[in-house]
Every structure is written in structure tokens, then in C-alpha cells.
Coordinates of N, CA and C in Angstrom, one line a residue:
V12 N 44.1 112.2 61.0 CA 44.4 112.0 62.4 C 44.7 113.3 63.1
A13 N 44.1 113.5 64.2 CA 44.4 114.7 65.0 C 45.8 114.5 65.7
G14 N 46.6 115.5 65.4 CA 48.0 115.4 66.0 C 48.7 116.7 65.9
L15 N 49.9 116.7 66.4 CA 50.8 117.9 66.4 C 52.0 117.5 65.6
L16 N 52.5 118.5 64.8 CA 53.7 118.3 64.0 C 54.7 119.4 64.4
F17 N 55.9 118.9 64.8 CA 57.0 119.7 65.2 C 58.1 119.6 64.2
T18 N 58.6 120.8 63.7 CA 59.6 120.8 62.7 C 60.7 121.8 63.1
D19 N 61.9 121.7 62.5 CA 62.9 122.7 62.7 C 63.1 123.7 61.6
D20 N 62.2 123.6 60.6 CA 62.3 124.6 59.5 C 61.0 125.2 59.1
G21 N 59.9 124.8 59.8 CA 58.6 125.3 59.4 C 58.0 124.6 58.2
N22 N 58.7 123.6 57.7 CA 58.2 122.8 56.5 C 58.0 121.4 56.9
S23 N 58.7 120.5 56.3 CA 58.5 119.1 56.5 C 59.5 118.3 57.2
N24 N 60.6 119.1 57.7 CA 61.7 118.4 58.4 C 61.3 118.2 59.9
E25 N 60.6 117.1 60.1 CA 60.1 116.8 61.5 C 61.3 116.5 62.4
I26 N 61.2 117.0 63.6 CA 62.3 116.8 64.6 C 62.1 115.5 65.3
N27 N 63.3 115.0 65.8 CA 63.3 113.7 66.5 C 62.9 114.0 67.9
E28 N 62.1 113.1 68.5 CA 61.6 113.2 69.9 C 62.8 113.2 70.9
S29 N 63.7 112.3 70.6 CA 64.8 112.2 71.6 C 66.0 113.0 71.4
D30 N 66.0 113.7 70.3 CA 67.2 114.6 70.0 C 66.7 115.8 69.2
S31 N 66.1 116.7 69.9 CA 65.4 117.8 69.2 C 66.3 119.0 68.9
G32 N 67.5 119.0 69.5 CA 68.4 120.1 69.3 C 69.4 120.3 70.5
T33 N 70.5 121.0 70.2 CA 71.5 121.2 71.2 C 71.8 122.7 71.4
L34 N 71.8 123.1 72.6 CA 72.1 124.5 73.0 C 73.4 124.6 73.7
T35 N 73.9 125.8 74.0 CA 75.1 126.0 74.8 C 74.8 127.2 75.7
E36 N 75.2 127.0 77.0 CA 75.0 128.1 77.9 C 75.6 129.3 77.4
N37 N 74.9 130.4 77.6 CA 75.3 131.7 77.1 C 75.4 131.8 75.5
G38 N 74.8 130.8 74.9 CA 74.8 130.8 73.4 C 73.4 131.2 72.9
I39 N 73.2 131.0 71.6 CA 72.0 131.4 70.9 C 70.9 130.5 71.1
S40 N 69.7 130.9 70.9 CA 68.5 130.1 71.0 C 68.3 129.3 69.8
L41 N 67.4 128.3 69.9 CA 66.9 127.5 68.7 C 65.5 127.8 68.5
T42 N 65.1 127.8 67.2 CA 63.7 128.1 66.8 C 63.1 126.8 66.3
R43 N 62.0 126.4 66.8 CA 61.2 125.3 66.3 C 59.8 125.7 66.0
Y44 N 59.1 124.9 65.2 CA 57.8 125.2 64.7 C 56.8 124.1 65.1
I45 N 55.5 124.6 65.2 CA 54.4 123.7 65.6 C 53.2 124.0 64.7
S46 N 52.5 122.9 64.3 CA 51.3 123.0 63.6 C 50.4 121.8 63.9
L47 N 49.2 121.8 63.4 CA 48.3 120.6 63.5 C 48.4 119.8 62.3
T48 N 48.1 118.5 62.4 CA 48.2 117.6 61.3 C 46.8 117.4 60.6
S49 N 45.8 118.0 61.1 CA 44.4 117.9 60.5 C 43.6 119.1 60.9
Q50 N 42.6 119.4 60.1 CA 41.8 120.6 60.3 C 40.8 120.3 61.4
P51 N 40.8 121.2 62.4 CA 39.9 121.0 63.6 C 38.5 121.6 63.2
V52 N 37.5 121.2 63.9 CA 36.2 121.9 63.8 C 36.0 123.0 64.8
E53 N 36.8 122.9 65.9 CA 36.8 124.0 66.9 C 38.3 124.5 67.1
S54 N 38.4 125.6 67.7 CA 39.8 126.1 68.0 C 40.5 125.2 68.9
V55 N 41.8 125.1 68.7 CA 42.7 124.2 69.5 C 43.8 125.0 70.2
T56 N 43.9 124.8 71.5 CA 45.0 125.5 72.2 C 46.1 124.5 72.6
V57 N 47.3 124.8 72.2 CA 48.4 123.9 72.5 C 49.3 124.6 73.5
Y58 N 49.6 123.9 74.6 CA 50.5 124.5 75.7 C 51.9 123.7 75.6
L59 N 53.0 124.4 75.6 CA 54.3 123.8 75.7 C 54.9 124.3 77.0
E60 N 55.6 123.3 77.7 CA 56.2 123.7 79.0 C 57.6 122.9 79.2
T61 N 58.6 123.6 79.7 CA 59.9 123.0 79.9 C 59.8 122.3 81.3
D62 N 60.5 121.2 81.5 CA 60.5 120.5 82.8 C 61.7 120.9 83.6
D63 N 62.6 121.8 83.1 CA 63.8 122.3 83.9 C 64.1 123.7 83.5
T64 N 63.6 124.6 84.3 CA 63.9 126.0 84.0 C 65.3 126.5 84.3
S65 N 66.1 125.6 85.0 CA 67.5 125.9 85.2 C 68.4 125.6 84.0
E66 N 67.8 124.9 83.0 CA 68.6 124.6 81.8 C 68.0 125.2 80.5
G67 N 66.6 125.3 80.4 CA 66.0 125.8 79.2 C 64.7 126.5 79.5
M68 N 64.5 127.6 78.7 CA 63.3 128.4 78.8 C 62.7 128.5 77.4
L69 N 61.4 129.0 77.4 CA 60.7 129.1 76.1 C 60.3 130.6 75.9
Q70 N 60.0 130.8 74.6 CA 59.6 132.2 74.2 C 58.9 132.0 72.8
N71 N 57.8 132.8 72.6 CA 57.1 132.8 71.3 C 56.9 134.3 70.9
D72 N 56.3 134.4 69.7 CA 56.2 135.8 69.1 C 55.4 136.7 69.9
S73 N 54.5 136.2 70.8 CA 53.6 137.1 71.5 C 54.3 137.7 72.8
S74 N 55.5 137.3 73.1 CA 56.2 137.9 74.3 C 57.7 138.0 74.0
D75 N 58.2 139.1 74.6 CA 59.7 139.3 74.5 C 60.4 138.7 75.7
D76 N 59.7 138.1 76.6 CA 60.3 137.5 77.8 C 60.3 136.0 77.7
S77 N 61.4 135.4 78.2 CA 61.4 134.0 78.3 C 60.6 133.5 79.5
T78 N 60.0 132.3 79.4 CA 59.2 131.8 80.4 C 59.2 130.3 80.4
S79 N 58.6 129.7 81.4 CA 58.6 128.2 81.5 C 57.6 127.6 80.5
S80 N 56.6 128.3 80.1 CA 55.6 127.8 79.2 C 55.1 128.8 78.2
V81 N 54.6 128.3 77.0 CA 54.0 129.2 76.0 C 52.8 128.5 75.5
S82 N 51.9 129.2 74.8 CA 50.7 128.6 74.2 C 50.4 129.1 72.8
F83 N 49.7 128.3 72.1 CA 49.4 128.6 70.7 C 47.9 128.3 70.4
V84 N 47.2 129.1 69.6 CA 45.9 128.8 69.2 C 45.8 128.5 67.7
F85 N 45.2 127.4 67.4 CA 44.9 127.0 66.0 C 43.4 126.9 65.8
N86 N 43.1 127.2 64.5 CA 41.6 127.0 64.1 C 41.5 126.4 62.8
S87 N 40.3 126.4 62.2 CA 40.1 125.8 60.9 C 40.8 126.5 59.8
E88 N 41.3 127.7 60.0 CA 42.0 128.4 58.9 C 43.5 128.3 59.0
N89 N 44.0 128.4 60.2 CA 45.5 128.5 60.4 C 46.1 127.2 60.9
W90 N 45.3 126.1 60.9 CA 45.8 124.8 61.5 C 47.1 124.3 60.9
S91 N 47.3 124.5 59.6 CA 48.5 124.0 58.9 C 49.6 125.0 58.8
T92 N 49.4 126.2 59.3 CA 50.4 127.2 59.3 C 51.3 127.1 60.5
P93 N 52.6 126.8 60.3 CA 53.5 126.6 61.5 C 53.6 127.9 62.3
Q94 N 53.6 127.7 63.6 CA 53.8 128.8 64.5 C 55.2 128.6 65.2
S95 N 56.0 129.6 65.4 CA 57.3 129.4 65.9 C 57.4 129.6 67.4
F96 N 58.4 128.9 68.0 CA 58.7 129.2 69.4 C 60.3 129.0 69.5
D97 N 60.8 129.7 70.5 CA 62.3 129.6 70.7 C 62.6 128.9 72.0
I98 N 63.7 128.1 72.0 CA 64.2 127.5 73.1 C 65.5 128.2 73.5
L99 N 65.5 128.7 74.7 CA 66.7 129.5 75.1 C 67.5 128.8 76.2
P100 N 68.8 128.7 76.0 CA 69.6 128.1 77.1 C 69.7 129.0 78.3
V101 N 69.8 128.4 79.5 CA 70.0 129.1 80.7 C 71.4 128.9 81.1
D102 N 72.1 130.1 81.4 CA 73.5 130.1 81.7 C 73.6 130.2 83.2
D103 N 74.1 129.1 83.8 CA 74.3 129.1 85.3 C 75.8 129.1 85.6
D104 N 76.2 129.2 86.8 CA 77.6 129.2 87.2 C 78.0 127.8 87.6
L105 N 77.1 126.8 87.6 CA 77.4 125.5 88.0 C 78.2 124.7 87.0
K106 N 79.3 124.0 87.4 CA 80.0 123.1 86.5 C 79.3 121.8 86.6
D107 N 78.4 121.5 85.6 CA 77.5 120.4 85.6 C 77.6 119.5 84.3
G108 N 78.5 119.9 83.4 CA 78.6 119.1 82.2 C 77.3 119.2 81.3
L109 N 77.2 118.3 80.3 CA 76.0 118.3 79.4 C 74.8 118.0 80.2
Q110 N 73.7 118.8 80.1 CA 72.5 118.5 80.7 C 71.4 118.4 79.7
T111 N 70.4 117.6 80.0 CA 69.2 117.5 79.1 C 68.0 118.0 79.8
F112 N 67.0 118.5 79.0 CA 65.7 118.9 79.5 C 64.7 118.6 78.5
N113 N 63.4 118.4 78.9 CA 62.3 118.1 78.0 C 61.3 119.1 77.9
I114 N 60.7 119.2 76.8 CA 59.5 120.1 76.6 C 58.3 119.2 76.4
Y115 N 57.3 119.4 77.2 CA 56.1 118.6 77.1 C 54.9 119.5 76.5
S116 N 54.0 118.8 75.9 CA 52.8 119.5 75.3 C 51.5 119.0 75.9
R117 N 50.5 119.9 75.9 CA 49.2 119.6 76.3 C 48.2 120.3 75.3
V118 N 47.2 119.6 74.9 CA 46.2 120.1 73.9 C 44.8 120.1 74.5
T119 N 44.1 121.2 74.3 CA 42.7 121.3 74.8 C 41.9 121.9 73.6
S120 N 40.6 121.5 73.5 CA 39.8 121.9 72.5 C 38.4 121.4 72.7
E121 N 37.4 122.1 72.1 CA 36.0 121.6 72.1 C 35.8 120.6 71.0
D122 N 36.8 120.5 70.1 CA 36.8 119.4 69.1 C 37.2 118.1 69.9
P123 N 36.4 117.1 69.9 CA 36.7 116.0 70.7 C 37.9 115.2 70.3
Y124 N 38.3 115.3 69.0 CA 39.5 114.7 68.6 C 40.8 115.4 69.0
Y125 N 40.7 116.6 69.4 CA 41.8 117.4 69.8 C 41.8 117.7 71.3
Q126 N 40.8 117.1 72.0 CA 40.8 117.2 73.5 C 41.4 116.0 74.1
E127 N 42.4 116.2 74.8 CA 43.1 115.0 75.5 C 42.3 114.6 76.7
V128 N 41.6 113.5 76.5 CA 40.8 112.9 77.6 C 41.3 111.5 77.8
Y129 N 41.5 111.1 79.1 CA 42.1 109.8 79.3 C 41.3 109.0 80.3
S130 N 39.9 109.0 80.1 CA 39.1 108.2 81.0 C 37.9 107.6 80.3
G131 N 37.4 106.5 80.7 CA 36.2 105.9 80.2 C 36.3 105.6 78.7
D132 N 35.2 105.6 78.0 CA 35.1 105.3 76.6 C 35.5 106.5 75.7
N133 N 35.5 107.7 76.4 CA 35.8 108.9 75.6 C 37.3 109.2 75.6
T134 N 38.1 108.3 75.2 CA 39.5 108.4 75.3 C 40.0 108.8 73.9
Y135 N 40.5 110.0 73.7 CA 41.0 110.4 72.4 C 42.5 110.8 72.6
E136 N 43.3 110.1 71.9 CA 44.8 110.3 72.0 C 45.3 111.2 70.9
V137 N 45.6 112.4 71.2 CA 46.2 113.2 70.1 C 47.6 112.7 69.7
N138 N 47.8 112.5 68.4 CA 49.0 112.0 67.9 C 50.1 113.0 68.0
K139 N 51.1 112.8 68.9 CA 52.1 113.8 69.2 C 53.3 113.1 69.9
P140 N 54.5 113.7 69.9 CA 55.6 113.2 70.6 C 55.3 113.2 72.1
D141 N 55.8 112.2 72.8 CA 55.7 112.3 74.3 C 56.4 113.5 74.9
Y142 N 57.4 113.9 74.3 CA 58.2 115.1 74.7 C 59.2 115.4 73.6
L143 N 59.8 116.6 73.7 CA 60.9 117.0 72.9 C 62.1 117.1 73.8
Q144 N 63.2 116.4 73.5 CA 64.4 116.5 74.4 C 65.5 117.4 73.8
F145 N 66.0 118.3 74.6 CA 67.1 119.2 74.2 C 68.3 119.0 75.1
N146 N 69.4 119.3 74.5 CA 70.7 119.2 75.3 C 71.2 120.7 75.5
N147 N 71.8 120.9 76.7 CA 72.4 122.2 77.0 C 73.8 122.0 77.4
N148 N 74.8 122.4 76.5 CA 76.2 122.2 76.8 C 76.7 123.2 77.9
D149 N 77.5 122.7 78.8 CA 78.0 123.5 79.9 C 79.1 124.4 79.3
D150 N 79.2 125.7 79.8 CA 80.3 126.6 79.3 C 81.2 126.9 80.5
D151 N 81.0 126.2 81.6 CA 81.9 126.5 82.8 C 83.0 125.5 82.9
E152 N 84.2 125.9 83.4 CA 85.4 125.1 83.5 C 85.7 125.0 85.0
A153 N 86.1 123.8 85.4 CA 86.5 123.5 86.8 C 88.0 123.8 86.9
S154 N 88.4 124.9 87.6 CA 89.8 125.2 87.8 C 89.9 126.2 89.0
L155 N 91.1 126.5 89.3 CA 91.4 127.4 90.4 C 91.8 128.8 89.8
V156 N 91.2 129.8 90.4 CA 91.6 131.2 90.0 C 92.5 131.7 91.0
I157 N 93.7 132.1 90.6 CA 94.8 132.5 91.6 C 95.3 133.8 91.2
K158 N 95.3 134.7 92.2 CA 96.0 136.0 92.0 C 97.1 136.1 93.0
I159 N 98.3 136.5 92.5 CA 99.5 136.7 93.3 C 99.9 138.1 93.3
D160 N 99.9 138.7 94.5 CA 100.2 140.1 94.7 C 101.7 140.4 94.3
Q161 N 102.6 139.5 94.7 CA 104.0 139.7 94.3 C 104.7 138.4 94.3
T162 N 105.6 138.2 93.4 CA 106.3 137.0 93.2 C 107.6 136.9 94.0
S163 N 108.1 138.1 94.5 CA 109.3 138.1 95.3 C 109.0 138.7 96.7
I164 N 109.5 138.0 97.7 CA 109.2 138.5 99.1 C 110.5 138.5 99.9
L165 N 110.8 139.5 100.6 CA 112.0 139.6 101.4 C 111.8 138.8 102.7
E166 N 113.0 138.3 103.3 CA 112.9 137.6 104.5 C 112.2 138.5 105.6
A167 N 111.4 137.8 106.4 CA 110.7 138.4 107.5 C 109.5 139.3 107.0
S168 N 109.2 139.1 105.7 CA 108.1 139.9 105.1 C 107.0 139.0 104.7
N169 N 105.9 139.6 104.4 CA 104.7 138.8 104.0 C 104.3 139.0 102.6
G170 N 103.7 138.0 102.0 CA 103.1 138.1 100.7 C 101.8 137.4 100.8
F171 N 101.0 137.7 99.7 CA 99.6 137.3 99.8 C 99.2 136.6 98.5
V172 N 98.4 135.5 98.6 CA 97.9 134.9 97.4 C 96.3 134.8 97.6
D173 N 95.6 135.2 96.5 CA 94.1 135.1 96.6 C 93.7 133.9 95.7
I174 N 92.8 133.1 96.2 CA 92.3 131.9 95.5 C 90.8 131.8 95.6
R175 N 90.2 131.4 94.5 CA 88.8 131.1 94.5 C 88.6 130.0 93.4
L176 N 87.4 129.5 93.2 CA 87.1 128.5 92.2 C 86.5 129.3 90.9
S177 N 86.6 128.6 89.8 CA 86.2 129.2 88.5 C 84.7 129.1 88.3
A178 N 84.1 128.1 89.0 CA 82.7 127.8 88.8 C 82.1 127.2 90.1
E179 N 80.8 127.2 90.1 CA 80.1 126.7 91.3 C 80.2 125.1 91.4
P180 N 80.7 124.6 92.5 CA 80.7 123.1 92.6 C 79.4 122.6 93.2
S181 N 79.2 121.3 92.9 CA 78.0 120.6 93.4 C 78.2 120.1 94.8
Q182 N 79.5 119.9 95.2 CA 79.8 119.5 96.5 C 81.0 120.4 97.1
D183 N 81.2 120.4 98.4 CA 82.3 121.2 98.9 C 83.6 120.8 98.3
V184 N 84.5 121.7 98.2 CA 85.8 121.5 97.7 C 86.9 121.9 98.7
L185 N 87.7 121.0 99.1 CA 88.8 121.2 100.1 C 90.1 121.4 99.4
L186 N 90.7 122.6 99.7 CA 92.0 122.9 99.1 C 93.0 122.7 100.2
T187 N 94.1 121.9 99.9 CA 95.2 121.7 100.8 C 96.4 122.5 100.3
L188 N 96.9 123.4 101.1 CA 98.0 124.3 100.8 C 99.3 123.8 101.5
T189 N 100.3 123.5 100.7 CA 101.5 122.9 101.3 C 102.7 123.6 100.9
P190 N 103.6 124.1 101.8 CA 104.8 124.7 101.4 C 105.8 123.7 100.8
S191 N 106.6 124.1 99.8 CA 107.5 123.2 99.2 C 108.7 123.0 100.1
D192 N 109.0 123.9 101.0 CA 110.2 123.8 101.9 C 109.9 124.6 103.1
E193 N 110.9 124.8 103.9 CA 110.8 125.6 105.2 C 111.2 127.0 105.0
Q194 N 111.2 127.5 103.8 CA 111.6 128.9 103.6 C 110.5 129.9 104.0
F195 N 109.2 129.4 104.0 CA 108.1 130.3 104.4 C 107.0 129.5 105.1
I196 N 106.1 130.2 105.8 CA 105.0 129.6 106.5 C 103.7 130.1 106.0
I197 N 102.7 129.4 106.2 CA 101.3 129.7 105.7 C 100.4 130.1 106.8
N198 N 99.8 131.3 106.7 CA 98.8 131.8 107.6 C 99.3 131.7 109.1
D199 N 100.5 132.0 109.3 CA 101.1 132.1 110.7 C 101.1 130.7 111.4
L200 N 101.1 129.6 110.6 CA 101.3 128.3 111.2 C 102.8 128.0 111.4
V201 N 103.1 126.9 112.0 CA 104.5 126.6 112.3 C 105.1 126.2 110.9
T202 N 106.4 126.2 110.9 CA 107.2 125.9 109.7 C 106.9 124.5 109.2
G203 N 106.6 124.5 107.9 CA 106.4 123.2 107.2 C 105.0 122.7 107.3
R204 N 104.1 123.4 108.0 CA 102.8 122.8 108.2 C 101.8 123.3 107.0
S205 N 101.0 122.4 106.6 CA 100.0 122.7 105.6 C 98.8 123.3 106.2
D206 N 97.9 124.0 105.3 CA 96.7 124.6 105.8 C 95.6 124.2 104.8
N207 N 94.4 124.4 105.2 CA 93.2 124.0 104.3 C 92.3 125.2 104.1
V208 N 91.6 125.2 103.0 CA 90.6 126.2 102.7 C 89.4 125.4 102.1
T209 N 88.2 125.7 102.5 CA 87.0 125.0 101.9 C 86.2 126.0 101.1
F210 N 85.8 125.5 99.9 CA 84.9 126.3 99.1 C 83.6 125.5 99.0
T211 N 82.5 126.3 99.0 CA 81.1 125.7 98.9 C 80.4 126.3 97.8
S212 N 79.1 125.9 97.6 CA 78.3 126.5 96.6 C 77.9 128.0 96.9
D213 N 78.2 128.4 98.2 CA 77.9 129.7 98.6 C 79.1 130.7 98.5
N214 N 80.3 130.2 98.6 CA 81.5 131.1 98.7 C 82.5 130.8 97.6
W215 N 82.1 130.0 96.6 CA 83.1 129.5 95.5 C 83.7 130.7 94.8
D216 N 82.9 131.8 94.6 CA 83.4 132.9 93.8 C 84.0 134.1 94.7
V217 N 84.2 133.8 96.0 CA 84.8 134.8 96.9 C 86.3 134.4 97.1
F218 N 87.2 135.4 96.8 CA 88.6 135.1 97.0 C 88.9 134.9 98.4
Q219 N 89.7 133.9 98.7 CA 90.2 133.6 100.0 C 91.7 134.0 100.0
T220 N 92.1 134.8 101.0 CA 93.5 135.4 101.0 C 94.3 134.5 101.9
I221 N 95.5 134.1 101.3 CA 96.4 133.2 102.0 C 97.7 134.1 102.3
N222 N 98.0 134.1 103.6 CA 99.2 134.9 104.0 C 100.4 134.0 104.0
L223 N 101.4 134.4 103.3 CA 102.7 133.7 103.2 C 103.8 134.6 103.9
K224 N 104.5 134.1 104.9 CA 105.5 134.8 105.5 C 106.9 134.1 105.4
V225 N 107.8 134.8 104.8 CA 109.2 134.3 104.6 C 109.9 134.2 105.9
V226 N 110.6 133.1 106.1 CA 111.3 132.9 107.4 C 112.6 133.7 107.3
D227 N 112.9 134.3 108.4 CA 114.1 135.1 108.5 C 115.2 134.2 109.2
D228 N 116.1 133.7 108.4 CA 117.1 132.8 109.0 C 118.4 133.5 109.1
N229 N 119.4 132.8 109.6 CA 120.7 133.5 109.8 C 121.7 133.1 108.7
F230 N 121.3 132.4 107.7 CA 122.1 132.0 106.6 C 122.4 133.1 105.6
V231 N 123.6 133.2 105.1 CA 123.9 134.1 104.0 C 123.7 133.3 102.7
E232 N 122.7 133.7 101.9 CA 122.3 132.9 100.7 C 121.9 133.8 99.6
D233 N 122.0 133.3 98.4 CA 121.5 134.0 97.2 C 119.9 134.0 97.3
I234 N 119.3 134.4 96.2 CA 117.9 134.4 96.1 C 117.4 132.9 96.0
T235 N 116.5 132.5 96.9 CA 116.0 131.1 96.9 C 114.6 131.1 96.2
S236 N 114.2 130.0 95.8 CA 112.9 129.8 95.1 C 112.1 128.7 95.9
S237 N 110.9 129.1 96.2 CA 110.0 128.1 96.9 C 108.6 128.2 96.2
S238 N 107.8 127.2 96.5 CA 106.5 127.2 95.9 C 105.4 126.8 96.9
L239 N 104.2 127.3 96.6 CA 103.0 126.9 97.4 C 102.3 125.9 96.6
N240 N 102.3 124.6 97.0 CA 101.6 123.6 96.3 C 100.1 123.5 96.7
I241 N 99.2 123.5 95.7 CA 97.8 123.5 96.0 C 97.2 122.2 95.4
S242 N 96.4 121.5 96.2 CA 95.7 120.4 95.6 C 94.2 120.4 96.2
T243 N 93.3 119.7 95.5 CA 91.9 119.7 95.9 C 91.4 118.3 96.1
S244 N 90.4 118.2 96.9 CA 89.7 117.0 97.0 C 88.2 117.3 97.2
S245 N 87.3 116.5 96.5 CA 85.9 116.8 96.5 C 85.1 115.6 96.0
E246 N 83.9 115.5 96.4 CA 83.0 114.5 95.9 C 82.4 114.9 94.5
D247 N 82.6 116.2 94.2 CA 82.3 116.7 92.9 C 83.5 116.3 92.0
S248 N 83.3 115.4 91.1 CA 84.4 114.8 90.3 C 85.1 115.9 89.4
Y249 N 84.4 116.9 89.1 CA 85.0 118.0 88.2 C 86.1 118.7 89.0
F250 N 85.9 118.9 90.3 CA 86.8 119.6 91.2 C 87.7 118.8 92.0
N251 N 87.6 117.5 91.9 CA 88.5 116.6 92.6 C 89.8 116.5 92.0
D252 N 90.9 116.5 92.8 CA 92.3 116.3 92.3 C 92.7 117.3 91.3
L253 N 92.3 118.6 91.5 CA 93.0 119.6 90.8 C 94.3 120.0 91.5
S254 N 95.2 120.6 90.8 CA 96.5 121.0 91.4 C 97.1 122.2 90.7
D255 N 97.9 122.9 91.5 CA 98.6 124.1 91.0 C 99.7 124.4 92.0
S256 N 100.6 125.2 91.5 CA 101.7 125.6 92.4 C 102.3 126.9 91.9

């Protein structure tokens, strides 16, 4: 029977169509092998292509660069010798959880049994998986990155807090900044008033500076402690309802 054999060891350990392997962003690649199941009478070219270049890329021995597709040539002599290809994870900044992508194959040949034709009476179906599915684990975390210039501020003086997101969101993220008491004001607003900052997929990694000004009152008091309460809301479930202070 004319067909393709995919293995994970170059021998007889055939890989599962729906679970061909798991990668991790910024992790190592996986090596898989391909060969024919029968001897062809003409050379056979096999093309492999990923359906999502934002999650996985391909590479074979003929190139040092990763690409969306690779090809292999088999003939009557090397048809049973496995040829290797690597699946490389793509590391993005998006907090998107576990993602899957598929690798599809296409076979062409002057050998009619290895030429995929799907019309009329000359229909030859090469025996092969419909696709190979791979998982790509996310390595990004949804959190707030906060830098505090100083933890102590004198009355009538200013302090600054820099805030950004740890990863790219899929939807806008609204930060609500609320003073814990009336000892300080935010961004020159009136006492006790909250302020908002919005992060998008364009500015998520840019620090936004928050100006905190301590109120100069007429009371004689010891050192007081206040906090800036931060909460988030977003249609991106990873970034919704985060909090810090």
C-alpha cells in the first residue's frame, strides 16, 4: 500500500495523529521522522506544512532556518530510510494558554499510486494521517509588573510608581488605581478619587508612570502608612480581576 509512515524514533514507534507531541514556548524542538510504506517506481516528493506559524515552525537537515514548510524526496532506493524533520515552538509575548497546531502533508509523484489525485476514476488515496497535531505550552504569565521609586514620601512631596503588564493581552486591560485613604492623591486628582490606566496589545510592555502626592495636612502625627490599591478588568480572562497594592 502506498503511504507515509511518521515515527518519533526513526524506527517502528508510529506517532498518534491527534497527539504527535508537546512543545513549550522558548523550549527545545521535537524531532520526527518520515518514510514511505512501499517502494515507488518513480521518485516521490513529500511536502509538510504547518497551519499556524505563530505557534510552530519546521526545519529539516537541508536548512538551518525554520520555515512554514519542508520537503523530502524518496526513490526506489531510500524509500524505507526515515528522513528527519524538527518542529520548533514559536515564543510569542501573548498570554494565550495551551495552543495546538497541525502539520499537513502533500504527496506528488509520477508513480500513480503516490500521486494524490481526487477526481474521476483516477483517484488514488495515499495512506497517511490527515494531519499531525502538536501542542505548544504557553510560557507567559498574566500579572502586573510594578516598580516603586521610593516607599517613603514626605508630606507635600511626590512619589512615582511605574506599572505595566507582564505579557500581551488579547483584549484591553483597564487598571483602576484607588488610594486607601486621604493621605495622598493620584495624578493630581482630588483627594480620594480613583484613576484609570488602560493597557492594550500595543502598549502592554510600556511602563505607565503614576504620580502620587502626599497631602500636607496640619496634624501632628507619627509616620502613617497608606497603600495604592490596584485592580484590573478585562474581557481577557487571564488579565481580568488581578489585584495588587
